[in-house]
PDB file of C-alpha atoms in Angstrom:
ATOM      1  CA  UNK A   1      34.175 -13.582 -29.858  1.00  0.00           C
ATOM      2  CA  UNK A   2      32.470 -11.261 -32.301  1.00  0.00           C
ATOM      3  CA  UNK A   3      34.031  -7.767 -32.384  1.00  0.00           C
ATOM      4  CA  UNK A   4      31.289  -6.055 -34.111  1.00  0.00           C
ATOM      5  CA  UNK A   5      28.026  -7.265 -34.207  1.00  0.00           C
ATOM      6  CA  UNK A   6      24.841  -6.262 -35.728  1.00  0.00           C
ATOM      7  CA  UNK A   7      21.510  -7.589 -36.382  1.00  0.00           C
ATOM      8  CA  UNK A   8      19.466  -8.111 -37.896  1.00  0.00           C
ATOM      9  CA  UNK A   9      21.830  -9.838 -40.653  1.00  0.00           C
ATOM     10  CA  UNK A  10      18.879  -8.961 -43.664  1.00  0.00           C
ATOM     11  CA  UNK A  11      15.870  -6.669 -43.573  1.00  0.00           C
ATOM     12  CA  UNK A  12      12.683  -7.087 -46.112  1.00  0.00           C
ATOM     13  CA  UNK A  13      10.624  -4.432 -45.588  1.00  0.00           C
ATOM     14  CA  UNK A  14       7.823  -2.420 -47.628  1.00  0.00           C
ATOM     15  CA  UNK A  15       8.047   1.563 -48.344  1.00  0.00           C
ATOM     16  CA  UNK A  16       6.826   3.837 -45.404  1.00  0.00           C
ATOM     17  CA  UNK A  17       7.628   1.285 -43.131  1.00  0.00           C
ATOM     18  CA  UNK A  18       9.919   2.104 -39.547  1.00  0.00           C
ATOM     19  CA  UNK A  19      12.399  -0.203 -38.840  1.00  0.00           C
ATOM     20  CA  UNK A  20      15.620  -0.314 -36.368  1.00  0.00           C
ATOM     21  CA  UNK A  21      19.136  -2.146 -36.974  1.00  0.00           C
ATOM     22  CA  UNK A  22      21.486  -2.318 -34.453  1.00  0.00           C
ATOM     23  CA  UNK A  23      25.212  -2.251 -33.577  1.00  0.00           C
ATOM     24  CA  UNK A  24      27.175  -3.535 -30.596  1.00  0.00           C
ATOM     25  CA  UNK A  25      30.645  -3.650 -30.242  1.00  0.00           C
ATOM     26  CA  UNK A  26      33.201  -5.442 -27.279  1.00  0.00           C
ATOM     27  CA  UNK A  27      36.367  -4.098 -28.462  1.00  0.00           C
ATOM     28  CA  UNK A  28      36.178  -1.293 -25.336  1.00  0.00           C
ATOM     29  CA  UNK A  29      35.750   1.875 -27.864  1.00  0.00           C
ATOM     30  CA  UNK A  30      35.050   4.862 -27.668  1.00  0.00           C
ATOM     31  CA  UNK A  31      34.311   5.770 -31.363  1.00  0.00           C
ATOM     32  CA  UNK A  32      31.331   3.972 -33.484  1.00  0.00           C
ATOM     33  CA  UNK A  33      30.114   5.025 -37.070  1.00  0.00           C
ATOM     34  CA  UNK A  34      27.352   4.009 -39.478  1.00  0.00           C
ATOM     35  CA  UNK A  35      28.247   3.698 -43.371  1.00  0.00           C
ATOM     36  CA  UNK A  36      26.059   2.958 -46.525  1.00  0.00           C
ATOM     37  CA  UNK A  37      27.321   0.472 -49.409  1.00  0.00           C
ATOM     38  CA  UNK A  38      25.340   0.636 -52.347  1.00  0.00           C
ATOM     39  CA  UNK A  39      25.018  -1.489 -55.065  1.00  0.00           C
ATOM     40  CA  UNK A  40      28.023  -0.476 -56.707  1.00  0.00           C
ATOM     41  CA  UNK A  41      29.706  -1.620 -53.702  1.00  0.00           C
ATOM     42  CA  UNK A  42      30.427   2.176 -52.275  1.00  0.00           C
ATOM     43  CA  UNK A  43      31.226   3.024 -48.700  1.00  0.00           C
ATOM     44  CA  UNK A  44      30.219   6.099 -47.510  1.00  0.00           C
ATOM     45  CA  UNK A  45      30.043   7.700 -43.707  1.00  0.00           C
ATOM     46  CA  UNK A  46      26.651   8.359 -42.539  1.00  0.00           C
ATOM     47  CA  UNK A  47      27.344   8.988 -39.057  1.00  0.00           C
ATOM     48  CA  UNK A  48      29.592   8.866 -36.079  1.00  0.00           C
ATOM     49  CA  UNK A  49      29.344   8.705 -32.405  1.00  0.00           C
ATOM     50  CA  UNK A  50      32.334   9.165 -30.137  1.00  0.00           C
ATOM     51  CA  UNK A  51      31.051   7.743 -26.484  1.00  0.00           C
ATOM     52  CA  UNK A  52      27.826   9.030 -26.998  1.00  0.00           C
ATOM     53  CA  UNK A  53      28.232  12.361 -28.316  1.00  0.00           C
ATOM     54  CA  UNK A  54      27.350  12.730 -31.982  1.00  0.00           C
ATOM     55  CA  UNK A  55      30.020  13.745 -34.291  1.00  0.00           C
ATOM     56  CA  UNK A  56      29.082  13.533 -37.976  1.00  0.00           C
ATOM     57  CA  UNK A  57      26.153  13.637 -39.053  1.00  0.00           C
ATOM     58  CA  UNK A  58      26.928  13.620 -43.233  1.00  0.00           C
ATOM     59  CA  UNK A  59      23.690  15.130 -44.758  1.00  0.00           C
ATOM     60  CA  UNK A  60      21.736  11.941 -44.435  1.00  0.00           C
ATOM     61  CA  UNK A  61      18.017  12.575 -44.359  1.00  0.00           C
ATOM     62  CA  UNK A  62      16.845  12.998 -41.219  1.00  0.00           C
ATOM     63  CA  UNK A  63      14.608   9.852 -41.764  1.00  0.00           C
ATOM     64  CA  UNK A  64      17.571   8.406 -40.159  1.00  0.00           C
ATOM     65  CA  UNK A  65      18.272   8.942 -36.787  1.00  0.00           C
ATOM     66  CA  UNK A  66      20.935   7.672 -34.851  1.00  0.00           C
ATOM     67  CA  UNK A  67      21.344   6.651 -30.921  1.00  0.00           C
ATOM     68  CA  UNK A  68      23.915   5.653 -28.669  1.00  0.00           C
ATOM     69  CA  UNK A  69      22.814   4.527 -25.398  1.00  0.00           C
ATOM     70  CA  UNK A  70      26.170   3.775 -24.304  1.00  0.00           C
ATOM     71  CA  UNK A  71      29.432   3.765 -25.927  1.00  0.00           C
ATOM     72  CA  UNK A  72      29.508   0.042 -26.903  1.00  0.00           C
ATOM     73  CA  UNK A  73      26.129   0.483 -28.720  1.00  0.00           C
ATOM     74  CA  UNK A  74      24.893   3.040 -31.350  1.00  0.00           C
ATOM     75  CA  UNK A  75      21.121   1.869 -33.362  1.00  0.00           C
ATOM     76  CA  UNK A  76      20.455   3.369 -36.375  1.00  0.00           C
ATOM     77  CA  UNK A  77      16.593   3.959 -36.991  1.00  0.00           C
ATOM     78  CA  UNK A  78      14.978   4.964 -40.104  1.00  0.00           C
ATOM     79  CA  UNK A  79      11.698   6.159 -41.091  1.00  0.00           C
ATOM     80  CA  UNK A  80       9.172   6.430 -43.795  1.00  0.00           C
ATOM     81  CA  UNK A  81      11.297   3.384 -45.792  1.00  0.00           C
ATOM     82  CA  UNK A  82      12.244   4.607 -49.327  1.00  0.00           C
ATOM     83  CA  UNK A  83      13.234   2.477 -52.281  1.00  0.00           C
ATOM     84  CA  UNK A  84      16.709   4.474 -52.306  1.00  0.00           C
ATOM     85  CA  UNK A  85      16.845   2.794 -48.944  1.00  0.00           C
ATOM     86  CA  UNK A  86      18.067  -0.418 -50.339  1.00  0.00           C
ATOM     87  CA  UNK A  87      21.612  -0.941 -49.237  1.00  0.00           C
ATOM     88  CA  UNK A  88      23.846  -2.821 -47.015  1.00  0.00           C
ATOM     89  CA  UNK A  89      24.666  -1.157 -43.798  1.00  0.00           C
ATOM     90  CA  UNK A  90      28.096  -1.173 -41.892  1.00  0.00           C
ATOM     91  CA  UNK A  91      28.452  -0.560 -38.269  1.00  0.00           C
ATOM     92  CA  UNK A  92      32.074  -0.137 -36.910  1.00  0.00           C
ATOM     93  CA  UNK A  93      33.906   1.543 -33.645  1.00  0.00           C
ATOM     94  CA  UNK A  94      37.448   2.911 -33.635  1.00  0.00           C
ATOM     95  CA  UNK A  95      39.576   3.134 -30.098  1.00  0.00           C
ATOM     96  CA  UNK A  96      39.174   6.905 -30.441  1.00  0.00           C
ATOM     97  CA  UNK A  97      37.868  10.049 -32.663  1.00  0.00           C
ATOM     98  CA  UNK A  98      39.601  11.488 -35.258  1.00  0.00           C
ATOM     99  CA  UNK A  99      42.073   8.410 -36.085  1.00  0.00           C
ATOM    100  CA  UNK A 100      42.828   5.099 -36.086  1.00  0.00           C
ATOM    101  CA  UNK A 101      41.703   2.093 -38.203  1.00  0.00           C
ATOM    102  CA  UNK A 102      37.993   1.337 -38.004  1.00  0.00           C
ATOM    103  CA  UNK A 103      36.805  -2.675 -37.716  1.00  0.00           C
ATOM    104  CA  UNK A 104      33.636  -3.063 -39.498  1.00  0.00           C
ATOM    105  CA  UNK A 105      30.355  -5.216 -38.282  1.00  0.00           C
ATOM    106  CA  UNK A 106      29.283  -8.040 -40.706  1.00  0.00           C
ATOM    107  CA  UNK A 107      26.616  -5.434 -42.513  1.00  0.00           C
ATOM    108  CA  UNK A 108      22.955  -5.488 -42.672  1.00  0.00           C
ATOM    109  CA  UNK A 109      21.378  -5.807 -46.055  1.00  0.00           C
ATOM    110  CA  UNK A 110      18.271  -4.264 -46.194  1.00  0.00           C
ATOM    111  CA  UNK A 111      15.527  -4.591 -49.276  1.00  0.00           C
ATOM    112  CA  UNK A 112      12.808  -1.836 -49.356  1.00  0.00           C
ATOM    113  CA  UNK A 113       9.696  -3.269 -51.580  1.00  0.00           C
TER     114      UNK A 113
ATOM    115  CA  UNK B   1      37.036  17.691 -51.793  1.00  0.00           C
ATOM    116  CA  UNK B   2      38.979  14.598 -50.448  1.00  0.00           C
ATOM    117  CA  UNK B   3      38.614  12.152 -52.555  1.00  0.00           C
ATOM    118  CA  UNK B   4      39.784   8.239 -53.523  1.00  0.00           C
ATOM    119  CA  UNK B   5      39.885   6.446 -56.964  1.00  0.00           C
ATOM    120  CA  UNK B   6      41.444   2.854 -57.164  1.00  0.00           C
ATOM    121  CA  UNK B   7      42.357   0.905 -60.184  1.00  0.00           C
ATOM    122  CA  UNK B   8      41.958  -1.757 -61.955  1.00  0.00           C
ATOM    123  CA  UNK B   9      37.965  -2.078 -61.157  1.00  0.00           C
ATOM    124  CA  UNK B  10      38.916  -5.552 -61.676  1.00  0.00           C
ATOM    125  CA  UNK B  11      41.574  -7.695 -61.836  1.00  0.00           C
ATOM    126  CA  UNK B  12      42.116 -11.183 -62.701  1.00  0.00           C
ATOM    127  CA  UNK B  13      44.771 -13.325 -61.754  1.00  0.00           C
ATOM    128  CA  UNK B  14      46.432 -16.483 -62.162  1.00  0.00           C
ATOM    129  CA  UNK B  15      47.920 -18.344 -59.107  1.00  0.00           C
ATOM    130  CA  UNK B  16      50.915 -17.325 -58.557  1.00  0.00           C
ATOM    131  CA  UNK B  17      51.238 -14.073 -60.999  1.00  0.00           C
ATOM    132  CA  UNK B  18      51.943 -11.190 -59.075  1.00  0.00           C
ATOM    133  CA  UNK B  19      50.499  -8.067 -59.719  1.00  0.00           C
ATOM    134  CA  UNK B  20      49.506  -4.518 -58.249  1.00  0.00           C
ATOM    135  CA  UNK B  21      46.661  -2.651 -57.196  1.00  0.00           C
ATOM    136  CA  UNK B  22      46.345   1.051 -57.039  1.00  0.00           C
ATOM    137  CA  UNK B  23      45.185   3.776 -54.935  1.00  0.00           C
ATOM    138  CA  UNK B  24      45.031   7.757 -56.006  1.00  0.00           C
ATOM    139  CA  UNK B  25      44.301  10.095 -53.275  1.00  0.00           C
ATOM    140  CA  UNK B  26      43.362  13.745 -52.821  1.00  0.00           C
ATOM    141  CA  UNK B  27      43.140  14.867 -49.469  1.00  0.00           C
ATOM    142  CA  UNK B  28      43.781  18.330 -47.549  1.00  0.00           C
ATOM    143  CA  UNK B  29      46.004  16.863 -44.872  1.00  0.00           C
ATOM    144  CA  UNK B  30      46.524  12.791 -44.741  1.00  0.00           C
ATOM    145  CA  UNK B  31      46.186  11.186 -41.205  1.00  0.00           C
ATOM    146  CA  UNK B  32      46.505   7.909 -42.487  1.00  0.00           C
ATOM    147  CA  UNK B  33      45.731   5.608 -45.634  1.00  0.00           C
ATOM    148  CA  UNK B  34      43.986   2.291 -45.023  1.00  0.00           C
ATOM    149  CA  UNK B  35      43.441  -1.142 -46.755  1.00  0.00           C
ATOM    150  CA  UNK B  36      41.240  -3.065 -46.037  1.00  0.00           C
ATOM    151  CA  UNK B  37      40.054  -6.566 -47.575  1.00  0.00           C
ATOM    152  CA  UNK B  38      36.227  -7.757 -47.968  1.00  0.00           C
ATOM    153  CA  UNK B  39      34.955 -10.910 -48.933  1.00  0.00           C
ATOM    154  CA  UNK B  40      31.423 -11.107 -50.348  1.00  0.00           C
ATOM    155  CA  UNK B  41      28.248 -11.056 -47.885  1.00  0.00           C
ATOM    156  CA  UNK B  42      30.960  -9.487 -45.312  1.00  0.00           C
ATOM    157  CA  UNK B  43      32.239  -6.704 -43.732  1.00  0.00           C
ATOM    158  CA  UNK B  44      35.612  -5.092 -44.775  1.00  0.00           C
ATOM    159  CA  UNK B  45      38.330  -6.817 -42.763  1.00  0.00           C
ATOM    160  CA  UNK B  46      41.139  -4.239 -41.871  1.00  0.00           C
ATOM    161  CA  UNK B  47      44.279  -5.208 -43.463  1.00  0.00           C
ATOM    162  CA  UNK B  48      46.957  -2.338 -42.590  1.00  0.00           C
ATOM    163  CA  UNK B  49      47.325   1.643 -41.983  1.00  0.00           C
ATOM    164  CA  UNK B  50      49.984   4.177 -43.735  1.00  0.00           C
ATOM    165  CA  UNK B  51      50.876   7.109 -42.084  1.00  0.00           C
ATOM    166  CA  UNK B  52      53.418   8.753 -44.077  1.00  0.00           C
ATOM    167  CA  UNK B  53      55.029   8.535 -47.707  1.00  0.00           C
ATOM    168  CA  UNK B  54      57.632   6.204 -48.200  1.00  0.00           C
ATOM    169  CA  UNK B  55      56.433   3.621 -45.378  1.00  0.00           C
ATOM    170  CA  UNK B  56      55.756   0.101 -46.047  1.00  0.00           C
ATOM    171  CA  UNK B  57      53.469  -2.735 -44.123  1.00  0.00           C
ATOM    172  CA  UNK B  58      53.532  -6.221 -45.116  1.00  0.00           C
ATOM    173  CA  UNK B  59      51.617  -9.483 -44.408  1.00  0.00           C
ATOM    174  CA  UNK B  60      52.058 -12.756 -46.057  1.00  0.00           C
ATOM    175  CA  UNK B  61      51.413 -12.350 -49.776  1.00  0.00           C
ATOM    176  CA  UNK B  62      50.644  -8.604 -49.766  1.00  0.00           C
ATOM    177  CA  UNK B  63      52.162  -5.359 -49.049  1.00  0.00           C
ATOM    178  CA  UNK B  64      51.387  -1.868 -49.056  1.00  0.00           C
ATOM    179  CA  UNK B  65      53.152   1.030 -49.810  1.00  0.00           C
ATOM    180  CA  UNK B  66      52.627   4.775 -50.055  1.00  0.00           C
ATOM    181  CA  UNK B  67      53.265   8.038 -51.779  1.00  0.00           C
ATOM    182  CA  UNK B  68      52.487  11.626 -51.653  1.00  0.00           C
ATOM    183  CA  UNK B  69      49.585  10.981 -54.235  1.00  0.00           C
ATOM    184  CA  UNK B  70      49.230   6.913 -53.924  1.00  0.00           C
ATOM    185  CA  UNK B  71      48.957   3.768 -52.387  1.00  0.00           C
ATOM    186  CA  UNK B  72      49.796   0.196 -53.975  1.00  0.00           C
ATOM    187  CA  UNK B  73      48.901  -2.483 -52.570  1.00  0.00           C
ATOM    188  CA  UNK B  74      51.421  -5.686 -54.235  1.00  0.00           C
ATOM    189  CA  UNK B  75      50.488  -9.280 -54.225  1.00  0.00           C
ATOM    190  CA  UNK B  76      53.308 -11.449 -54.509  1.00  0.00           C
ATOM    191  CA  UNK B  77      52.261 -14.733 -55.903  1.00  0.00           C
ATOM    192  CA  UNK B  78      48.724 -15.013 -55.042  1.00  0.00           C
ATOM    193  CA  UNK B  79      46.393 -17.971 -54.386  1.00  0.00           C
ATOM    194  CA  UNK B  80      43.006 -18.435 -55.341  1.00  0.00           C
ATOM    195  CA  UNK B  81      41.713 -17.615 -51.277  1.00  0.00           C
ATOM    196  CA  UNK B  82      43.463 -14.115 -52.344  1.00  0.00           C
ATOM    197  CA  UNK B  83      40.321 -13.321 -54.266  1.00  0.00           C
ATOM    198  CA  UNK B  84      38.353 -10.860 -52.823  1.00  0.00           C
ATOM    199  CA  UNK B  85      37.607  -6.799 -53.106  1.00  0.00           C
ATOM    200  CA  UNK B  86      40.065  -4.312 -51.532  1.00  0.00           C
ATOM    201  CA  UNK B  87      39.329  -0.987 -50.200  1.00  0.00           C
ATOM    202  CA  UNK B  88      41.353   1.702 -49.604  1.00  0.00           C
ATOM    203  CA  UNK B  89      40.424   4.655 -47.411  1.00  0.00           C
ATOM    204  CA  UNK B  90      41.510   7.569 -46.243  1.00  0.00           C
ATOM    205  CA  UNK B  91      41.893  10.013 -42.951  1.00  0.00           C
ATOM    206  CA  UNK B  92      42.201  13.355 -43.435  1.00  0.00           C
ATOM    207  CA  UNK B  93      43.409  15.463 -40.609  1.00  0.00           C
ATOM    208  CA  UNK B  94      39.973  16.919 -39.905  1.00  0.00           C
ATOM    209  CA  UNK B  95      39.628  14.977 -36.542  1.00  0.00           C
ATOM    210  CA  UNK B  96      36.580  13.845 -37.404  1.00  0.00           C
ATOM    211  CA  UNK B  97      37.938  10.300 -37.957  1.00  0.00           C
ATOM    212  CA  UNK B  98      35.846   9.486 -41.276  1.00  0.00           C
ATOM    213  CA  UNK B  99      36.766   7.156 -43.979  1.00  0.00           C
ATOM    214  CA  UNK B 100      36.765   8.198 -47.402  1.00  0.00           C
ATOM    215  CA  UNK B 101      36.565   4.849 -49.403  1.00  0.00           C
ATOM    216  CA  UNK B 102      37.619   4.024 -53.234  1.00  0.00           C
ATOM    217  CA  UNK B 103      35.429   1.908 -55.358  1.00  0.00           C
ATOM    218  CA  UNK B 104      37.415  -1.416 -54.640  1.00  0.00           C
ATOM    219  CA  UNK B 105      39.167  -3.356 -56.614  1.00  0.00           C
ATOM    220  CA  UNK B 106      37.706  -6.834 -57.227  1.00  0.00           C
ATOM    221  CA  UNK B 107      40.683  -9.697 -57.392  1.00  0.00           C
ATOM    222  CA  UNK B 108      40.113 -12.586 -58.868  1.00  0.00           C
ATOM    223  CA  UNK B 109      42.571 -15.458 -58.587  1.00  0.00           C
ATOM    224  CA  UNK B 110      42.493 -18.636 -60.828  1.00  0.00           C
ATOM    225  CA  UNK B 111      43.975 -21.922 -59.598  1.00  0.00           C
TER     226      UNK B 111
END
């Protein structure tokens, strides 16, 4: 069974284009986050839900917007698509806030043109 | 500002030379230290957490260890399905619950 899931697994997309990616996770937690790798294959926090309830929110443009419709899901729009876009993104969920390891989604590469 | 540098960027390896990869760390109060593994095209696969200086986790070939300032991560005769990149993170005491991740350290093992 797949802990973390996402989808779609790649994105091609032009710039000012709207597009959605989303998360699910069956591990029963409470906690789920988005990060950014870039090409120099660095992690970074974007945001971070805890059942629901946003929690960080690290000064991404707010062409992204997060949303957690329950606690096992949390989609991660973004819009007017920017080259600087181009990344992979990371879903993952931790049994609660504020600690614990984190188990990471298989990424979602997306390609702004 | 918390922050995480590993070293080598790269290492390579032949099978069954053991070796070490490290992890510096700033951060204003640690929660816990974290390594995790991840193979290209994938997500990063947890490998173990650290909580306080001077504790140890093992499995198979690898084991962690941690200090006041670092982390090492040993590999104790490695085989070529070693090779990947491996994070380390950390948790600082903020509550928030974010992950402050190094650069990686890509490992390459030759047969």
């Amino acid at each position: 069974d797949t802990a973390v899931s996402q989808t779609p697994k790649y994105l091609v997309t032009q710039m000012g284009n709207d597009k959605s990616i989303k998360c699910e996770q069956n591990l029963g937690h409470d906690t789920m986050y988005w990060y950014k790798q870039d090409s120099k294959k660095f992690l970074k926090i974007m945001f971070s839900y805890n059942n629901k309830e946003l929690i960080i929110n690290e000064t991404v443009p707010n062409r992204f917007s997060p949303k957690s419709p329950d606690k096992a899901h949390l989609n991660l729009h973004i819009n007017s698509l920017e080259l600087g876009d181009s990344a992979v993104y990371f879903c993952a969920s931790s049994q609660m806030v504020g600690g614990g390891e984190q188990y990471f989604g298989p990424g979602t590469r997306l390609t702004v043109t | 500002e918390d922050q995480v540098t590993q070293s080598p960027e790269a290492l390579r390896l032949q099978e069954g030379e053991s070796s070490s990869l490290n992890c510096s760390y700033t951060v204003s109060g640690l929660r816990g230290l974290f390594w995790y593994r991840q193979d290209p095209g994938k997500g990063p696969e947890f490998l173990f957490t650290l909580y306080s200086a001077g504790e140890e986790k093992e499995k198979e070939r690898l084991k962690a260890t941690l200090t006041k300032k670092e982390s090492f991560l040993h590999i104790t005769a490695p085989k070529p399905e070693d090779s990947a990149t491996y994070l380390c993170a950390v948790q600082a005491s903020s509550n928030t619950g974010k992950l402050i991740f190094g650069q990686g350290t890509t490992l390459q093992v030759k047969p």
